PDB file of C-alpha atoms and ligand atoms in Angstrom:
ATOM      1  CA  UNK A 347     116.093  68.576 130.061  1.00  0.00           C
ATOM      2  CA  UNK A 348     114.929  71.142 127.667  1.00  0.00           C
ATOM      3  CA  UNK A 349     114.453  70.452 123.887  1.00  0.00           C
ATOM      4  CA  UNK A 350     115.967  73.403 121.676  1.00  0.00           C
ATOM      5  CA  UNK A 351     113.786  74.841 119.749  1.00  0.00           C
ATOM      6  CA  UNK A 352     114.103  73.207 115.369  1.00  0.00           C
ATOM      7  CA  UNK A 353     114.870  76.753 113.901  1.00  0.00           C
ATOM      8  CA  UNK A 354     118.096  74.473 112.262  1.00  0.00           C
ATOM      9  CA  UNK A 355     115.387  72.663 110.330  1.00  0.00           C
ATOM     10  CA  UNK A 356     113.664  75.493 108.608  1.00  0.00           C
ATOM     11  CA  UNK A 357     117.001  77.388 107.818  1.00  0.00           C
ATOM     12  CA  UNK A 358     118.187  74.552 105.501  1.00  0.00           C
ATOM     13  CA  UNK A 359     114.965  73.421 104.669  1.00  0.00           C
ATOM     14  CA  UNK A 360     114.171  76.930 103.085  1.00  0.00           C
ATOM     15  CA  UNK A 361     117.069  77.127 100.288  1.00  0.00           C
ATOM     16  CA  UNK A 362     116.834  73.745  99.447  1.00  0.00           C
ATOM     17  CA  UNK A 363     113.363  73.312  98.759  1.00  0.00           C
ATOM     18  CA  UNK A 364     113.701  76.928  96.953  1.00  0.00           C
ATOM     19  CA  UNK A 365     116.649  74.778  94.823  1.00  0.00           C
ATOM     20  CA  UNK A 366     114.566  71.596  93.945  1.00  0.00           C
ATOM     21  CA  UNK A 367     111.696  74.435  92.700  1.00  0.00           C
ATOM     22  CA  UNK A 368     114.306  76.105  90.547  1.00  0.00           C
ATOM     23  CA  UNK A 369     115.647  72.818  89.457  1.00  0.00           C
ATOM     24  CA  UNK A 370     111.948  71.931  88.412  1.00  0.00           C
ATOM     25  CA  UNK A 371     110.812  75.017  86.205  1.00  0.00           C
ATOM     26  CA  UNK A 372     114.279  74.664  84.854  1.00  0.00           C
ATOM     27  CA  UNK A 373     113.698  70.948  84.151  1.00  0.00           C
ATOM     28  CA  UNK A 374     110.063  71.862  82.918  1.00  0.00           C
ATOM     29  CA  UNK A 375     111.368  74.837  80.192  1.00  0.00           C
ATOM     30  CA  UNK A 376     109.737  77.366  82.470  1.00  0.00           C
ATOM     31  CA  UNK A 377     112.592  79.542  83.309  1.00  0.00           C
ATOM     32  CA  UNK A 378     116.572  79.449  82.751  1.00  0.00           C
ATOM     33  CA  UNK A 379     119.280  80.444  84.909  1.00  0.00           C
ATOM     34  CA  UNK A 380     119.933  83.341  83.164  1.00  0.00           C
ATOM     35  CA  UNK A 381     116.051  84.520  83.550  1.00  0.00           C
ATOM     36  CA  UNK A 382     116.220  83.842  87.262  1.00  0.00           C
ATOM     37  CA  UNK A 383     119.511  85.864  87.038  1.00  0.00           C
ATOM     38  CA  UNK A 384     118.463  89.007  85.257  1.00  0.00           C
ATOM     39  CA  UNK A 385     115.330  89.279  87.097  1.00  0.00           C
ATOM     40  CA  UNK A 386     117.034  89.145  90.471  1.00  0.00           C
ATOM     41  CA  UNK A 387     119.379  91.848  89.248  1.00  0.00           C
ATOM     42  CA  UNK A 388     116.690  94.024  87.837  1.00  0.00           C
ATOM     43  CA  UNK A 389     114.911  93.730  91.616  1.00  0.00           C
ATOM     44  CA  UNK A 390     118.066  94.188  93.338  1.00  0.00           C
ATOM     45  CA  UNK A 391     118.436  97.423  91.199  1.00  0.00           C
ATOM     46  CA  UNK A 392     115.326  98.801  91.606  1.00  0.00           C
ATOM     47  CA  UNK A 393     114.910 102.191  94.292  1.00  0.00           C
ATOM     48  CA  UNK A 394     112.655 104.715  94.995  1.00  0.00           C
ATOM     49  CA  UNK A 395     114.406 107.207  92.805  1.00  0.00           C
ATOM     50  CA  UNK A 396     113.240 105.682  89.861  1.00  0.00           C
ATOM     51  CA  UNK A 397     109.677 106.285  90.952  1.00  0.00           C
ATOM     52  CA  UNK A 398     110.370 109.784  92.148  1.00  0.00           C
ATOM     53  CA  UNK A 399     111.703 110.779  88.105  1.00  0.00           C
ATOM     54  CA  UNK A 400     108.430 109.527  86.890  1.00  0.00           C
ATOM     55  CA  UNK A 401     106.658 111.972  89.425  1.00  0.00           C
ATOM     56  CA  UNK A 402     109.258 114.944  88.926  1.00  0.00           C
ATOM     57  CA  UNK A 403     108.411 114.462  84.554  1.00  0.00           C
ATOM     58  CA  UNK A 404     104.612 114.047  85.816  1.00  0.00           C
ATOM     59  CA  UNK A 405     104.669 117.359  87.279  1.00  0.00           C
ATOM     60  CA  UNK A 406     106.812 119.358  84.559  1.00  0.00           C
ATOM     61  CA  UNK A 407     105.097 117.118  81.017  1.00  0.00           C
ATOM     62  CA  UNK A 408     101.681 117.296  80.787  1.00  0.00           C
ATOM     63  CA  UNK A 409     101.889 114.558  78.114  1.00  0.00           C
ATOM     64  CA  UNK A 410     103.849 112.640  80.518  1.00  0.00           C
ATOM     65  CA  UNK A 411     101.218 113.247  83.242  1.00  0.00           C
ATOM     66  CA  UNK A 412      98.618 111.591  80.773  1.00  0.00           C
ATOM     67  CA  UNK A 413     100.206 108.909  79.846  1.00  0.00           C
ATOM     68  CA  UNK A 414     101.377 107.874  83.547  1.00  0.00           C
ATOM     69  CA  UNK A 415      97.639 108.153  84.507  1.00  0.00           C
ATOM     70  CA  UNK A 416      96.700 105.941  81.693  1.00  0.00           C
ATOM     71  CA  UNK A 417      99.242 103.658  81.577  1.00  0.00           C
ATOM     72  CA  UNK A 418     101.963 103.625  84.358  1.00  0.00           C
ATOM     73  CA  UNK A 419     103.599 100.302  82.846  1.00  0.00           C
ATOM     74  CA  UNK A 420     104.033 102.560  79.785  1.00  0.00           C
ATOM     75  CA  UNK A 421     105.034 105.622  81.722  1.00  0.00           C
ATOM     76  CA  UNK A 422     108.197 103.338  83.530  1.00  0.00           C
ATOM     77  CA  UNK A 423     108.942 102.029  80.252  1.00  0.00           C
ATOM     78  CA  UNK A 424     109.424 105.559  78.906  1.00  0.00           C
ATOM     79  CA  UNK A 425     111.731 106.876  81.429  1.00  0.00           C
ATOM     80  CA  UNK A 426     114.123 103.332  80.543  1.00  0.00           C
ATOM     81  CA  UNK A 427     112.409 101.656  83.663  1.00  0.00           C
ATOM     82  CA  UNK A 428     112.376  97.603  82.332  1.00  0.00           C
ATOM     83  CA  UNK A 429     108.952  96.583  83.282  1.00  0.00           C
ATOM     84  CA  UNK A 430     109.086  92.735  81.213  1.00  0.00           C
ATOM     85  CA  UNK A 431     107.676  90.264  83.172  1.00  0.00           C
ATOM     86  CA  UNK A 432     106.462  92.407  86.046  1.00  0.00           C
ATOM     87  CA  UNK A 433     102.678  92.838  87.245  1.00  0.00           C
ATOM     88  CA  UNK A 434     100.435  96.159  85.269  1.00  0.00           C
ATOM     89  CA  UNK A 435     101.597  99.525  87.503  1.00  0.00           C
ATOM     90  CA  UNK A 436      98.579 101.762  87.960  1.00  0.00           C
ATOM     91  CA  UNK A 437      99.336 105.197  89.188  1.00  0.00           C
ATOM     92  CA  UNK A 438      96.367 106.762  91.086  1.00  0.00           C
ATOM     93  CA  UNK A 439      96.804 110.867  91.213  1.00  0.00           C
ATOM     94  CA  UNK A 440      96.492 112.848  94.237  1.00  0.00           C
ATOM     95  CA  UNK A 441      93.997 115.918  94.278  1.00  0.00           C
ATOM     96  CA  UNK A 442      93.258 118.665  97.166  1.00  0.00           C
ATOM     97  CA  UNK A 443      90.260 116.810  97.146  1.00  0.00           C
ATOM     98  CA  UNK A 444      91.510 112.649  96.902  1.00  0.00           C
ATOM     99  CA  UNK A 445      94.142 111.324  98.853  1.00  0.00           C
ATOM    100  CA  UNK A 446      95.324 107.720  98.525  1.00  0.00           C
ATOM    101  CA  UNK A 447      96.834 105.189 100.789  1.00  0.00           C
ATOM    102  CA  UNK A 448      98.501 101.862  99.115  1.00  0.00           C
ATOM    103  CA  UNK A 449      98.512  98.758 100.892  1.00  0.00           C
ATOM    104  CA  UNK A 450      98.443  95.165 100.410  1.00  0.00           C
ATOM    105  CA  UNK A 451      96.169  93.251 102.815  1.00  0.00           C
ATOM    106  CA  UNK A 452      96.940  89.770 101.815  1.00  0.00           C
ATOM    107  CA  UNK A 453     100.920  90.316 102.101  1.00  0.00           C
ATOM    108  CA  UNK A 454     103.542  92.689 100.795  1.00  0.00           C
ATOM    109  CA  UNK A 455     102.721  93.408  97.040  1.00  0.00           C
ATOM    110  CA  UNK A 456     104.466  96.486  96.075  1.00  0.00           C
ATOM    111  CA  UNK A 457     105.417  98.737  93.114  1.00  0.00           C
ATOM    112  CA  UNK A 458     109.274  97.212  93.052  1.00  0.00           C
ATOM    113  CA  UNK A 459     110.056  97.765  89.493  1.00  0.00           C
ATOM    114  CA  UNK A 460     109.416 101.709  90.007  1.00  0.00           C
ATOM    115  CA  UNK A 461     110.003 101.830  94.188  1.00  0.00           C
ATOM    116  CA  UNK A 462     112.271  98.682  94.876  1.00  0.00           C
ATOM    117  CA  UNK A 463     111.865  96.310  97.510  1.00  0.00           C
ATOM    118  CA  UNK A 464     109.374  97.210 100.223  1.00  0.00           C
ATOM    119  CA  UNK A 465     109.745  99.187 103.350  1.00  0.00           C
ATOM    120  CA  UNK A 466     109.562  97.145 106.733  1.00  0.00           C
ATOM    121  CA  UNK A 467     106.726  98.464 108.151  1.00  0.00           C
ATOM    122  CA  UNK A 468     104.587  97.742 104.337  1.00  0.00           C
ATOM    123  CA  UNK A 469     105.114  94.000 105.021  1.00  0.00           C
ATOM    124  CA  UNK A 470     104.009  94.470 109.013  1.00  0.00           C
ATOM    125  CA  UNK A 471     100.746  93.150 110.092  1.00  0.00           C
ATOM    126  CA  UNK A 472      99.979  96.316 111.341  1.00  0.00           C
ATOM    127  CA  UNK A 473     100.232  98.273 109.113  1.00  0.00           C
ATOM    128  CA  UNK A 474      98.334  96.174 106.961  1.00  0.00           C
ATOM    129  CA  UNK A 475      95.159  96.389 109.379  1.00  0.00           C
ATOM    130  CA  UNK A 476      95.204  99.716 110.081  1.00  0.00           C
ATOM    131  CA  UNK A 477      95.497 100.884 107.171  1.00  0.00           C
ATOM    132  CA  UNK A 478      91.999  99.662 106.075  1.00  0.00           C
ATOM    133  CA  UNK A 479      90.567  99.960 109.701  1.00  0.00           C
ATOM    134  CA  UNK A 480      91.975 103.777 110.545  1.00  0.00           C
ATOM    135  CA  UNK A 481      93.661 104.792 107.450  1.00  0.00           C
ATOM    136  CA  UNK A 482      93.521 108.503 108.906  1.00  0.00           C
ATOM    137  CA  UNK A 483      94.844 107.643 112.528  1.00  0.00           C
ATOM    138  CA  UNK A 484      97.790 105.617 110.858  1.00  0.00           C
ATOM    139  CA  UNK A 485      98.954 108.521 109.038  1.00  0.00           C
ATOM    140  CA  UNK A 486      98.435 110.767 111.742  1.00  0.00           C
ATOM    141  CA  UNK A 487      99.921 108.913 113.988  1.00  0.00           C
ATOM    142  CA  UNK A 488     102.734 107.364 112.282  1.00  0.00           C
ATOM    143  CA  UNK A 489     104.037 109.429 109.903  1.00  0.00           C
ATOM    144  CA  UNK A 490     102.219 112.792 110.940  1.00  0.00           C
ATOM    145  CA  UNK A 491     100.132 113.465 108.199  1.00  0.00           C
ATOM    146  CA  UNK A 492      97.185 115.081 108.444  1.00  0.00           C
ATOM    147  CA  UNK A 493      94.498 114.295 105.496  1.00  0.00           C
ATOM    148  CA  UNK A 494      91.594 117.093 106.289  1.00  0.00           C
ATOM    149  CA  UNK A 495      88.114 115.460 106.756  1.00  0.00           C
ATOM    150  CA  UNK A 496      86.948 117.897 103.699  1.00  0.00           C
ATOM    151  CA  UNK A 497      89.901 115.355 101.567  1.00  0.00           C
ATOM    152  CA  UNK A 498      88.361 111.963 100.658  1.00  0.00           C
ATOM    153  CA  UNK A 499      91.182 108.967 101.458  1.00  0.00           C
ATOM    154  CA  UNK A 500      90.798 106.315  99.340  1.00  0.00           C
ATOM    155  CA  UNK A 501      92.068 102.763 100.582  1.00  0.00           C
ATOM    156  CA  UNK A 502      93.723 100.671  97.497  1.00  0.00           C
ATOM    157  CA  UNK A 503      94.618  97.051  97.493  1.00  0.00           C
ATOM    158  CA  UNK A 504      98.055  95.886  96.014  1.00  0.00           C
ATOM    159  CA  UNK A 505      97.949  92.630  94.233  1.00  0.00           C
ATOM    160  CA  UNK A 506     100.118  90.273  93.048  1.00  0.00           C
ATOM    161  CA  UNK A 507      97.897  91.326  89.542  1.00  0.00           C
ATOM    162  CA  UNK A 508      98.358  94.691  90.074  1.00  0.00           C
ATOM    163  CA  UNK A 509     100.510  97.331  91.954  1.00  0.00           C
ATOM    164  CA  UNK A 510      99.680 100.452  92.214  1.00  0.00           C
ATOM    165  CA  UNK A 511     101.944 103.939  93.151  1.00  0.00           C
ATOM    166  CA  UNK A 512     100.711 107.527  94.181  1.00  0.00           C
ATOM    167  CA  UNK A 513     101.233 110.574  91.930  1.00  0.00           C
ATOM    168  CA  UNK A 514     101.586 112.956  94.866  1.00  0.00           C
ATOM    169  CA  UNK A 515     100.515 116.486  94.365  1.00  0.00           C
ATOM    170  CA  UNK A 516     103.660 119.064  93.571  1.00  0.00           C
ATOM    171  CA  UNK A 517     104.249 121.291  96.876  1.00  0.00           C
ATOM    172  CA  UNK A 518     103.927 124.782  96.856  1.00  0.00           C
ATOM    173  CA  UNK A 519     107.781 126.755  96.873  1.00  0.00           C
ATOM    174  CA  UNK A 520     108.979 124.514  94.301  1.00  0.00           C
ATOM    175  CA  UNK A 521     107.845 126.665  91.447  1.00  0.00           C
ATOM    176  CA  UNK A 522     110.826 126.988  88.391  1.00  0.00           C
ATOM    177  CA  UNK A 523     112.212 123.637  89.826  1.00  0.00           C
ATOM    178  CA  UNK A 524     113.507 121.229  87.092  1.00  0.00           C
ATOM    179  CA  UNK A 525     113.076 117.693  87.409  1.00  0.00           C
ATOM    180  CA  UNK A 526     115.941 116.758  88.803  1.00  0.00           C
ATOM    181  CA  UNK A 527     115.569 118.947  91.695  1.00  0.00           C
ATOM    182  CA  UNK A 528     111.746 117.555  91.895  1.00  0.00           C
ATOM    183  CA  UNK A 529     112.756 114.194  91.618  1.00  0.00           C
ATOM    184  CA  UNK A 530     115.681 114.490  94.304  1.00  0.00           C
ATOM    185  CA  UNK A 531     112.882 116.009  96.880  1.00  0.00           C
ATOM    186  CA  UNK A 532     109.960 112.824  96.287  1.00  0.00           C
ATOM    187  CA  UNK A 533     110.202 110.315  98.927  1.00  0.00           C
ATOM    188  CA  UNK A 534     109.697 106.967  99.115  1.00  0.00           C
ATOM    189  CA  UNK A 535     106.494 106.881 101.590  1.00  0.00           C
ATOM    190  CA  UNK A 536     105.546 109.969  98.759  1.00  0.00           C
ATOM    191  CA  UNK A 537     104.332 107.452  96.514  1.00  0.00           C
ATOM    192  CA  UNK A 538     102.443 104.917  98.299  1.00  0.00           C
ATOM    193  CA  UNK A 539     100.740 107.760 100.170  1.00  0.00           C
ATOM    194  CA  UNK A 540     102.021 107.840 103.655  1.00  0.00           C
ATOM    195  CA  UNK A 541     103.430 111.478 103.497  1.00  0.00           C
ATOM    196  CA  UNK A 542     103.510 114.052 101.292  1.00  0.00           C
ATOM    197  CA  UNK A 543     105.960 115.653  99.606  1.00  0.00           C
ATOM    198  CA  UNK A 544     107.470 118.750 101.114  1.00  0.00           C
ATOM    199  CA  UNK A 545     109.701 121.479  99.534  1.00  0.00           C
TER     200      UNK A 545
HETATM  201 FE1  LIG B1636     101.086  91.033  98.604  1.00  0.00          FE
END
């Protein structure tokens, strides 16, 4: 006789011991039910489109495009994007000479207040290797882009301290473009560095 396999036991041990924590910070002052509520609906809300204005206003404001370098917390904030309560955002800017990759080794830390919830292959353990161990192959490979040996890649870590998001360069064609039409053309994979933005 075979024994099947306890899967029953972690799916009802997972909600309830997520319950009894709840019930705990509650108990302790930590956090409210209303806290818990409006941060899952800011998360929920959160998509890649929000991230793709900042870029569009980047490109057209060069005051904007200072003070998302300097402060990309500050930079969300400004374009209405709630940022309370959520890690720093640091916004590393493409060059024709710097290209950047965003990953999170340890896990899936990821820019959700400006990008939403993570992709499935951020959170894959491949990814997550390769990334650091052939940055250029994965690229290539997966998501055919080409970064020219002349281009430095730079490699940066996501924490649960600090997330970080790509200013991709703006493509050539796209010239008298407002930001609407910018935004609407940034992708998702855009801003963590795993393509590039085409017109
Ligand atoms: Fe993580």
């Amino acid at each position: 006789m075979t024994t099947a396999p306890s899967t029953a036991i972690l799916e009802t041990d997972g909600p309830r011991l997520l319950r009894a924590v709840r019930a705990l910070l509650e108990q302790k002052g930590l956090v409210n039910t209303q806290e818990l509520q409006e941060r899952l609906a800011l998360t929920d809300s959160a998509n890649p489109g929000q991230g793709a204005r900042m870029v569009a206003k980047a490109w057209t404001d060069p005051a904007y495009h200072a003070l998302m370098l300097a402060d990309g917390t500050k930079a969300a904030e400004a374009m209405g994007i709630p940022m309370r309560g959520m890690p720093p955002l640091g916004v590393l800017e493409n060059t024709p000479e710097l290209h950047h990759l965003v990953v999170c080794t340890l896990c899936s830390c990821y820019p959700r207040a400006v990008l939403g919830y993570p992709p499935f292959w951020y959170k894959s353990a491949a990814f997550r290797a390769r990334a650091v161990r052939d940055p250029r192959g994965l690229l290539a490979s997966e998501w055919k882009t080409v970064i020219p040996d002349g281009v430095t890649l730079r490699v940066v870590d996501s924490t649960a301290d600090y997330r970080w998001m790509v200013l991709p360069m703006r493509p050539p064609g796209t010239e008298g473009w407002d930001e609407a039409r910018l935004a609407a053309m940034v992708r998702e994979g855009d801003m963590i560095g795993v393509t590039v933005p085409r017109a």
